[in-house]
């Protein structure tokens, strides 16, 4: 079981509950830099991710065009993403989570799942609207996934 933090304001309001959930009940947690820094009241991402990795076996952090940071059982892997100038950032997190979770659910490696999430997010921010316009299966296949 896992959770996507999704909203730093919600995390801030319910920090103790989120921390307990992440440490006691979940196998993975997905979020962005702001969400992890808010969750662990950290001024820098490394401190926040270190705290998250102590609490949960798999931590996945998107970083707005920079490599996705993934920490599994204490070992960090950064998965590069293709930088795209956003036309509309609406749906980027949703699509990252969809691609990443699709990868995990279909038996892909953590690195491949991260690439799938990055491809899905890059597609949706390249146009207006929160839903992909392209065939995601085709995009994954073109990337060798």
PDB file of N, CA and C in Angstrom, residues 23-88:
ATOM      1  N   UNK A  23       5.057   5.941   8.244  1.00  0.00           N
ATOM      2  CA  UNK A  23       5.987   5.080   8.991  1.00  0.00           C
ATOM      3  C   UNK A  23       5.380   3.760   9.439  1.00  0.00           C
ATOM      4  N   UNK A  24       4.078   3.710   9.664  1.00  0.00           N
ATOM      5  CA  UNK A  24       3.490   2.511  10.261  1.00  0.00           C
ATOM      6  C   UNK A  24       2.721   1.615   9.293  1.00  0.00           C
ATOM      7  N   UNK A  25       2.239   2.163   8.184  1.00  0.00           N
ATOM      8  CA  UNK A  25       1.299   1.383   7.393  1.00  0.00           C
ATOM      9  C   UNK A  25       1.612   1.270   5.915  1.00  0.00           C
ATOM     10  N   UNK A  26       2.556   2.028   5.397  1.00  0.00           N
ATOM     11  CA  UNK A  26       2.725   2.085   3.945  1.00  0.00           C
ATOM     12  C   UNK A  26       4.030   1.452   3.471  1.00  0.00           C
ATOM     13  N   UNK A  27       3.970   0.940   2.235  1.00  0.00           N
ATOM     14  CA  UNK A  27       5.150   0.385   1.586  1.00  0.00           C
ATOM     15  C   UNK A  27       5.876   1.442   0.754  1.00  0.00           C
ATOM     16  N   UNK A  28       5.139   2.462   0.301  1.00  0.00           N
ATOM     17  CA  UNK A  28       5.765   3.522  -0.482  1.00  0.00           C
ATOM     18  C   UNK A  28       5.024   4.838  -0.284  1.00  0.00           C
ATOM     19  N   UNK A  29       5.768   5.917  -0.560  1.00  0.00           N
ATOM     20  CA  UNK A  29       5.201   7.264  -0.511  1.00  0.00           C
ATOM     21  C   UNK A  29       5.745   8.036  -1.708  1.00  0.00           C
ATOM     22  N   UNK A  30       4.849   8.736  -2.407  1.00  0.00           N
ATOM     23  CA  UNK A  30       5.199   9.556  -3.568  1.00  0.00           C
ATOM     24  C   UNK A  30       4.864  11.002  -3.227  1.00  0.00           C
ATOM     25  N   UNK A  31       5.739  11.914  -3.599  1.00  0.00           N
ATOM     26  CA  UNK A  31       5.464  13.329  -3.400  1.00  0.00           C
ATOM     27  C   UNK A  31       6.462  14.176  -4.156  1.00  0.00           C
ATOM     28  N   UNK A  32       6.299  15.471  -4.053  1.00  0.00           N
ATOM     29  CA  UNK A  32       7.262  16.379  -4.667  1.00  0.00           C
ATOM     30  C   UNK A  32       8.096  17.029  -3.568  1.00  0.00           C
ATOM     31  N   UNK A  33       9.030  17.867  -3.981  1.00  0.00           N
ATOM     32  CA  UNK A  33       9.943  18.499  -3.027  1.00  0.00           C
ATOM     33  C   UNK A  33       9.203  19.243  -1.922  1.00  0.00           C
ATOM     34  N   UNK A  34       8.246  20.076  -2.295  1.00  0.00           N
ATOM     35  CA  UNK A  34       7.518  20.875  -1.305  1.00  0.00           C
ATOM     36  C   UNK A  34       6.767  19.985  -0.330  1.00  0.00           C
ATOM     37  N   UNK A  35       6.173  18.908  -0.825  1.00  0.00           N
ATOM     38  CA  UNK A  35       5.391  18.019   0.040  1.00  0.00           C
ATOM     39  C   UNK A  35       6.286  17.302   1.050  1.00  0.00           C
ATOM     40  N   UNK A  36       7.443  16.795   0.596  1.00  0.00           N
ATOM     41  CA  UNK A  36       8.341  16.113   1.532  1.00  0.00           C
ATOM     42  C   UNK A  36       8.949  17.090   2.541  1.00  0.00           C
ATOM     43  N   UNK A  37       9.336  18.284   2.086  1.00  0.00           N
ATOM     44  CA  UNK A  37       9.885  19.279   3.014  1.00  0.00           C
ATOM     45  C   UNK A  37       8.839  19.705   4.034  1.00  0.00           C
ATOM     46  N   UNK A  38       7.590  19.826   3.612  1.00  0.00           N
ATOM     47  CA  UNK A  38       6.513  20.171   4.537  1.00  0.00           C
ATOM     48  C   UNK A  38       6.263  19.034   5.512  1.00  0.00           C
ATOM     49  N   UNK A  39       6.223  17.801   5.016  1.00  0.00           N
ATOM     50  CA  UNK A  39       5.940  16.655   5.874  1.00  0.00           C
ATOM     51  C   UNK A  39       6.954  16.530   7.006  1.00  0.00           C
ATOM     52  N   UNK A  40       8.220  16.766   6.699  1.00  0.00           N
ATOM     53  CA  UNK A  40       9.258  16.584   7.722  1.00  0.00           C
ATOM     54  C   UNK A  40       9.824  17.906   8.230  1.00  0.00           C
ATOM     55  N   UNK A  41       9.131  19.020   7.920  1.00  0.00           N
ATOM     56  CA  UNK A  41       9.524  20.348   8.385  1.00  0.00           C
ATOM     57  C   UNK A  41      11.009  20.585   8.169  1.00  0.00           C
ATOM     58  N   UNK A  42      11.455  20.271   6.952  1.00  0.00           N
ATOM     59  CA  UNK A  42      12.867  20.384   6.594  1.00  0.00           C
ATOM     60  C   UNK A  42      13.088  21.585   5.685  1.00  0.00           C
ATOM     61  N   UNK A  43      14.236  22.211   5.834  1.00  0.00           N
ATOM     62  CA  UNK A  43      14.579  23.347   4.987  1.00  0.00           C
ATOM     63  C   UNK A  43      15.224  22.923   3.681  1.00  0.00           C
ATOM     64  N   UNK A  44      15.695  21.674   3.612  1.00  0.00           N
ATOM     65  CA  UNK A  44      16.279  21.211   2.356  1.00  0.00           C
ATOM     66  C   UNK A  44      15.784  19.798   2.045  1.00  0.00           C
ATOM     67  N   UNK A  45      15.797  19.491   0.777  1.00  0.00           N
ATOM     68  CA  UNK A  45      15.235  18.238   0.312  1.00  0.00           C
ATOM     69  C   UNK A  45      15.988  17.026   0.835  1.00  0.00           C
ATOM     70  N   UNK A  46      17.303  17.096   0.896  1.00  0.00           N
ATOM     71  CA  UNK A  46      18.068  15.936   1.376  1.00  0.00           C
ATOM     72  C   UNK A  46      17.667  15.538   2.788  1.00  0.00           C
ATOM     73  N   UNK A  47      17.470  16.509   3.647  1.00  0.00           N
ATOM     74  CA  UNK A  47      17.044  16.214   5.019  1.00  0.00           C
ATOM     75  C   UNK A  47      15.652  15.595   5.033  1.00  0.00           C
ATOM     76  N   UNK A  48      14.765  16.128   4.209  1.00  0.00           N
ATOM     77  CA  UNK A  48      13.398  15.601   4.148  1.00  0.00           C
ATOM     78  C   UNK A  48      13.397  14.166   3.624  1.00  0.00           C
ATOM     79  N   UNK A  49      14.148  13.907   2.559  1.00  0.00           N
ATOM     80  CA  UNK A  49      14.182  12.563   1.994  1.00  0.00           C
ATOM     81  C   UNK A  49      14.854  11.569   2.928  1.00  0.00           C
ATOM     82  N   UNK A  50      15.842  12.016   3.663  1.00  0.00           N
ATOM     83  CA  UNK A  50      16.481  11.152   4.649  1.00  0.00           C
ATOM     84  C   UNK A  50      15.478  10.731   5.722  1.00  0.00           C
ATOM     85  N   UNK A  51      14.683  11.676   6.190  1.00  0.00           N
ATOM     86  CA  UNK A  51      13.657  11.360   7.189  1.00  0.00           C
ATOM     87  C   UNK A  51      12.613  10.418   6.608  1.00  0.00           C
ATOM     88  N   UNK A  52      12.205  10.668   5.378  1.00  0.00           N
ATOM     89  CA  UNK A  52      11.205   9.812   4.737  1.00  0.00           C
ATOM     90  C   UNK A  52      11.739   8.398   4.553  1.00  0.00           C
ATOM     91  N   UNK A  53      12.992   8.277   4.142  1.00  0.00           N
ATOM     92  CA  UNK A  53      13.593   6.961   3.906  1.00  0.00           C
ATOM     93  C   UNK A  53      13.729   6.153   5.199  1.00  0.00           C
ATOM     94  N   UNK A  54      13.876   6.829   6.322  1.00  0.00           N
ATOM     95  CA  UNK A  54      13.920   6.130   7.616  1.00  0.00           C
ATOM     96  C   UNK A  54      12.539   5.607   7.998  1.00  0.00           C
ATOM     97  N   UNK A  55      11.504   6.267   7.472  1.00  0.00           N
ATOM     98  CA  UNK A  55      10.132   5.913   7.841  1.00  0.00           C
ATOM     99  C   UNK A  55       9.488   4.907   6.897  1.00  0.00           C
ATOM    100  N   UNK A  56       9.934   4.852   5.642  1.00  0.00           N
ATOM    101  CA  UNK A  56       9.232   4.063   4.636  1.00  0.00           C
ATOM    102  C   UNK A  56      10.242   3.382   3.705  1.00  0.00           C
ATOM    103  N   UNK A  57       9.921   2.178   3.257  1.00  0.00           N
ATOM    104  CA  UNK A  57      10.840   1.387   2.432  1.00  0.00           C
ATOM    105  C   UNK A  57      11.080   1.983   1.050  1.00  0.00           C
ATOM    106  N   UNK A  58      10.095   2.655   0.481  1.00  0.00           N
ATOM    107  CA  UNK A  58      10.252   3.237  -0.855  1.00  0.00           C
ATOM    108  C   UNK A  58       9.734   4.670  -0.844  1.00  0.00           C
ATOM    109  N   UNK A  59      10.603   5.581  -1.217  1.00  0.00           N
ATOM    110  CA  UNK A  59      10.291   7.006  -1.275  1.00  0.00           C
ATOM    111  C   UNK A  59      10.534   7.470  -2.707  1.00  0.00           C
ATOM    112  N   UNK A  60       9.555   8.143  -3.287  1.00  0.00           N
ATOM    113  CA  UNK A  60       9.659   8.640  -4.658  1.00  0.00           C
ATOM    114  C   UNK A  60       9.360  10.130  -4.638  1.00  0.00           C
ATOM    115  N   UNK A  61      10.335  10.930  -5.082  1.00  0.00           N
ATOM    116  CA  UNK A  61      10.181  12.384  -5.038  1.00  0.00           C
ATOM    117  C   UNK A  61      10.400  12.987  -6.415  1.00  0.00           C
ATOM    118  N   UNK A  62       9.348  13.641  -6.945  1.00  0.00           N
ATOM    119  CA  UNK A  62       9.473  14.374  -8.192  1.00  0.00           C
ATOM    120  C   UNK A  62      10.055  15.746  -7.891  1.00  0.00           C
ATOM    121  N   UNK A  63      10.808  16.273  -8.903  1.00  0.00           N
ATOM    122  CA  UNK A  63      11.513  17.522  -8.654  1.00  0.00           C
ATOM    123  C   UNK A  63      11.412  18.506  -9.810  1.00  0.00           C
ATOM    124  N   UNK A  64      10.220  18.680 -10.334  1.00  0.00           N
ATOM    125  CA  UNK A  64       9.923  19.731 -11.335  1.00  0.00           C
ATOM    126  C   UNK A  64      10.962  19.838 -12.444  1.00  0.00           C
ATOM    127  N   UNK A  65      11.163  18.783 -13.184  1.00  0.00           N
ATOM    128  CA  UNK A  65      12.076  18.808 -14.313  1.00  0.00           C
ATOM    129  C   UNK A  65      13.456  18.266 -14.017  1.00  0.00           C
ATOM    130  N   UNK A  66      13.797  18.140 -12.738  1.00  0.00           N
ATOM    131  CA  UNK A  66      15.058  17.500 -12.371  1.00  0.00           C
ATOM    132  C   UNK A  66      14.795  16.011 -12.166  1.00  0.00           C
ATOM    133  N   UNK A  67      15.860  15.243 -12.084  1.00  0.00           N
ATOM    134  CA  UNK A  67      15.732  13.793 -11.934  1.00  0.00           C
ATOM    135  C   UNK A  67      14.826  13.434 -10.763  1.00  0.00           C
ATOM    136  N   UNK A  68      14.051  12.377 -10.939  1.00  0.00           N
ATOM    137  CA  UNK A  68      13.193  11.862  -9.868  1.00  0.00           C
ATOM    138  C   UNK A  68      14.090  11.133  -8.879  1.00  0.00           C
ATOM    139  N   UNK A  69      13.986  11.481  -7.609  1.00  0.00           N
ATOM    140  CA  UNK A  69      14.775  10.826  -6.559  1.00  0.00           C
ATOM    141  C   UNK A  69      13.953   9.677  -5.983  1.00  0.00           C
ATOM    142  N   UNK A  70      14.533   8.480  -6.021  1.00  0.00           N
ATOM    143  CA  UNK A  70      13.864   7.309  -5.460  1.00  0.00           C
ATOM    144  C   UNK A  70      14.815   6.656  -4.467  1.00  0.00           C
ATOM    145  N   UNK A  71      14.285   6.383  -3.286  1.00  0.00           N
ATOM    146  CA  UNK A  71      15.087   5.732  -2.248  1.00  0.00           C
ATOM    147  C   UNK A  71      14.360   4.456  -1.855  1.00  0.00           C
ATOM    148  N   UNK A  72      15.009   3.328  -2.122  1.00  0.00           N
ATOM    149  CA  UNK A  72      14.435   2.034  -1.773  1.00  0.00           C
ATOM    150  C   UNK A  72      15.349   1.360  -0.761  1.00  0.00           C
ATOM    151  N   UNK A  73      14.798   1.098   0.414  1.00  0.00           N
ATOM    152  CA  UNK A  73      15.560   0.474   1.500  1.00  0.00           C
ATOM    153  C   UNK A  73      16.897   1.169   1.731  1.00  0.00           C
ATOM    154  N   UNK A  74      16.873   2.499   1.702  1.00  0.00           N
ATOM    155  CA  UNK A  74      18.058   3.297   2.000  1.00  0.00           C
ATOM    156  C   UNK A  74      18.961   3.592   0.824  1.00  0.00           C
ATOM    157  N   UNK A  75      18.773   2.935  -0.330  1.00  0.00           N
ATOM    158  CA  UNK A  75      19.619   3.156  -1.505  1.00  0.00           C
ATOM    159  C   UNK A  75      18.935   4.128  -2.462  1.00  0.00           C
ATOM    160  N   UNK A  76      19.617   5.211  -2.775  1.00  0.00           N
ATOM    161  CA  UNK A  76      19.028   6.248  -3.634  1.00  0.00           C
ATOM    162  C   UNK A  76      19.397   6.033  -5.098  1.00  0.00           C
ATOM    163  N   UNK A  77      18.409   6.210  -5.941  1.00  0.00           N
ATOM    164  CA  UNK A  77      18.572   6.196  -7.395  1.00  0.00           C
ATOM    165  C   UNK A  77      17.896   7.445  -7.934  1.00  0.00           C
ATOM    166  N   UNK A  78      18.582   8.169  -8.787  1.00  0.00           N
ATOM    167  CA  UNK A  78      17.985   9.320  -9.442  1.00  0.00           C
ATOM    168  C   UNK A  78      17.691   8.945 -10.892  1.00  0.00           C
ATOM    169  N   UNK A  79      16.458   9.116 -11.302  1.00  0.00           N
ATOM    170  CA  UNK A  79      16.032   8.771 -12.654  1.00  0.00           C
ATOM    171  C   UNK A  79      15.856  10.062 -13.448  1.00  0.00           C
ATOM    172  N   UNK A  80      16.677  10.251 -14.482  1.00  0.00           N
ATOM    173  CA  UNK A  80      16.568  11.474 -15.281  1.00  0.00           C
ATOM    174  C   UNK A  80      15.216  11.579 -15.976  1.00  0.00           C
ATOM    175  N   UNK A  81      14.790  12.798 -16.188  1.00  0.00           N
ATOM    176  CA  UNK A  81      13.554  13.061 -16.930  1.00  0.00           C
ATOM    177  C   UNK A  81      13.897  13.983 -18.093  1.00  0.00           C
ATOM    178  N   UNK A  82      13.064  13.930 -19.122  1.00  0.00           N
ATOM    179  CA  UNK A  82      13.235  14.859 -20.239  1.00  0.00           C
ATOM    180  C   UNK A  82      12.604  16.183 -19.839  1.00  0.00           C
ATOM    181  N   UNK A  83      13.421  17.232 -19.831  1.00  0.00           N
ATOM    182  CA  UNK A  83      12.889  18.546 -19.477  1.00  0.00           C
ATOM    183  C   UNK A  83      11.974  19.043 -20.576  1.00  0.00           C
ATOM    184  N   UNK A  84      10.832  19.522 -20.165  1.00  0.00           N
ATOM    185  CA  UNK A  84       9.838  20.069 -21.079  1.00  0.00           C
ATOM    186  C   UNK A  84       9.436  21.436 -20.539  1.00  0.00           C
ATOM    187  N   UNK A  85       9.367  22.417 -21.410  1.00  0.00           N
ATOM    188  CA  UNK A  85       8.861  23.711 -20.974  1.00  0.00           C
ATOM    189  C   UNK A  85       7.349  23.564 -20.809  1.00  0.00           C
ATOM    190  N   UNK A  86       6.860  23.718 -19.584  1.00  0.00           N
ATOM    191  CA  UNK A  86       5.435  23.491 -19.353  1.00  0.00           C
ATOM    192  C   UNK A  86       4.552  24.513 -20.058  1.00  0.00           C
ATOM    193  N   UNK A  87       3.520  23.997 -20.689  1.00  0.00           N
ATOM    194  CA  UNK A  87       2.458  24.841 -21.227  1.00  0.00           C
ATOM    195  C   UNK A  87       1.403  25.002 -20.139  1.00  0.00           C
ATOM    196  N   UNK A  88       1.143  23.908 -19.425  1.00  0.00           N
ATOM    197  CA  UNK A  88       0.168  23.882 -18.337  1.00  0.00           C
ATOM    198  C   UNK A  88       0.593  22.759 -17.398  1.00  0.00           C
TER     199      UNK A  88
END
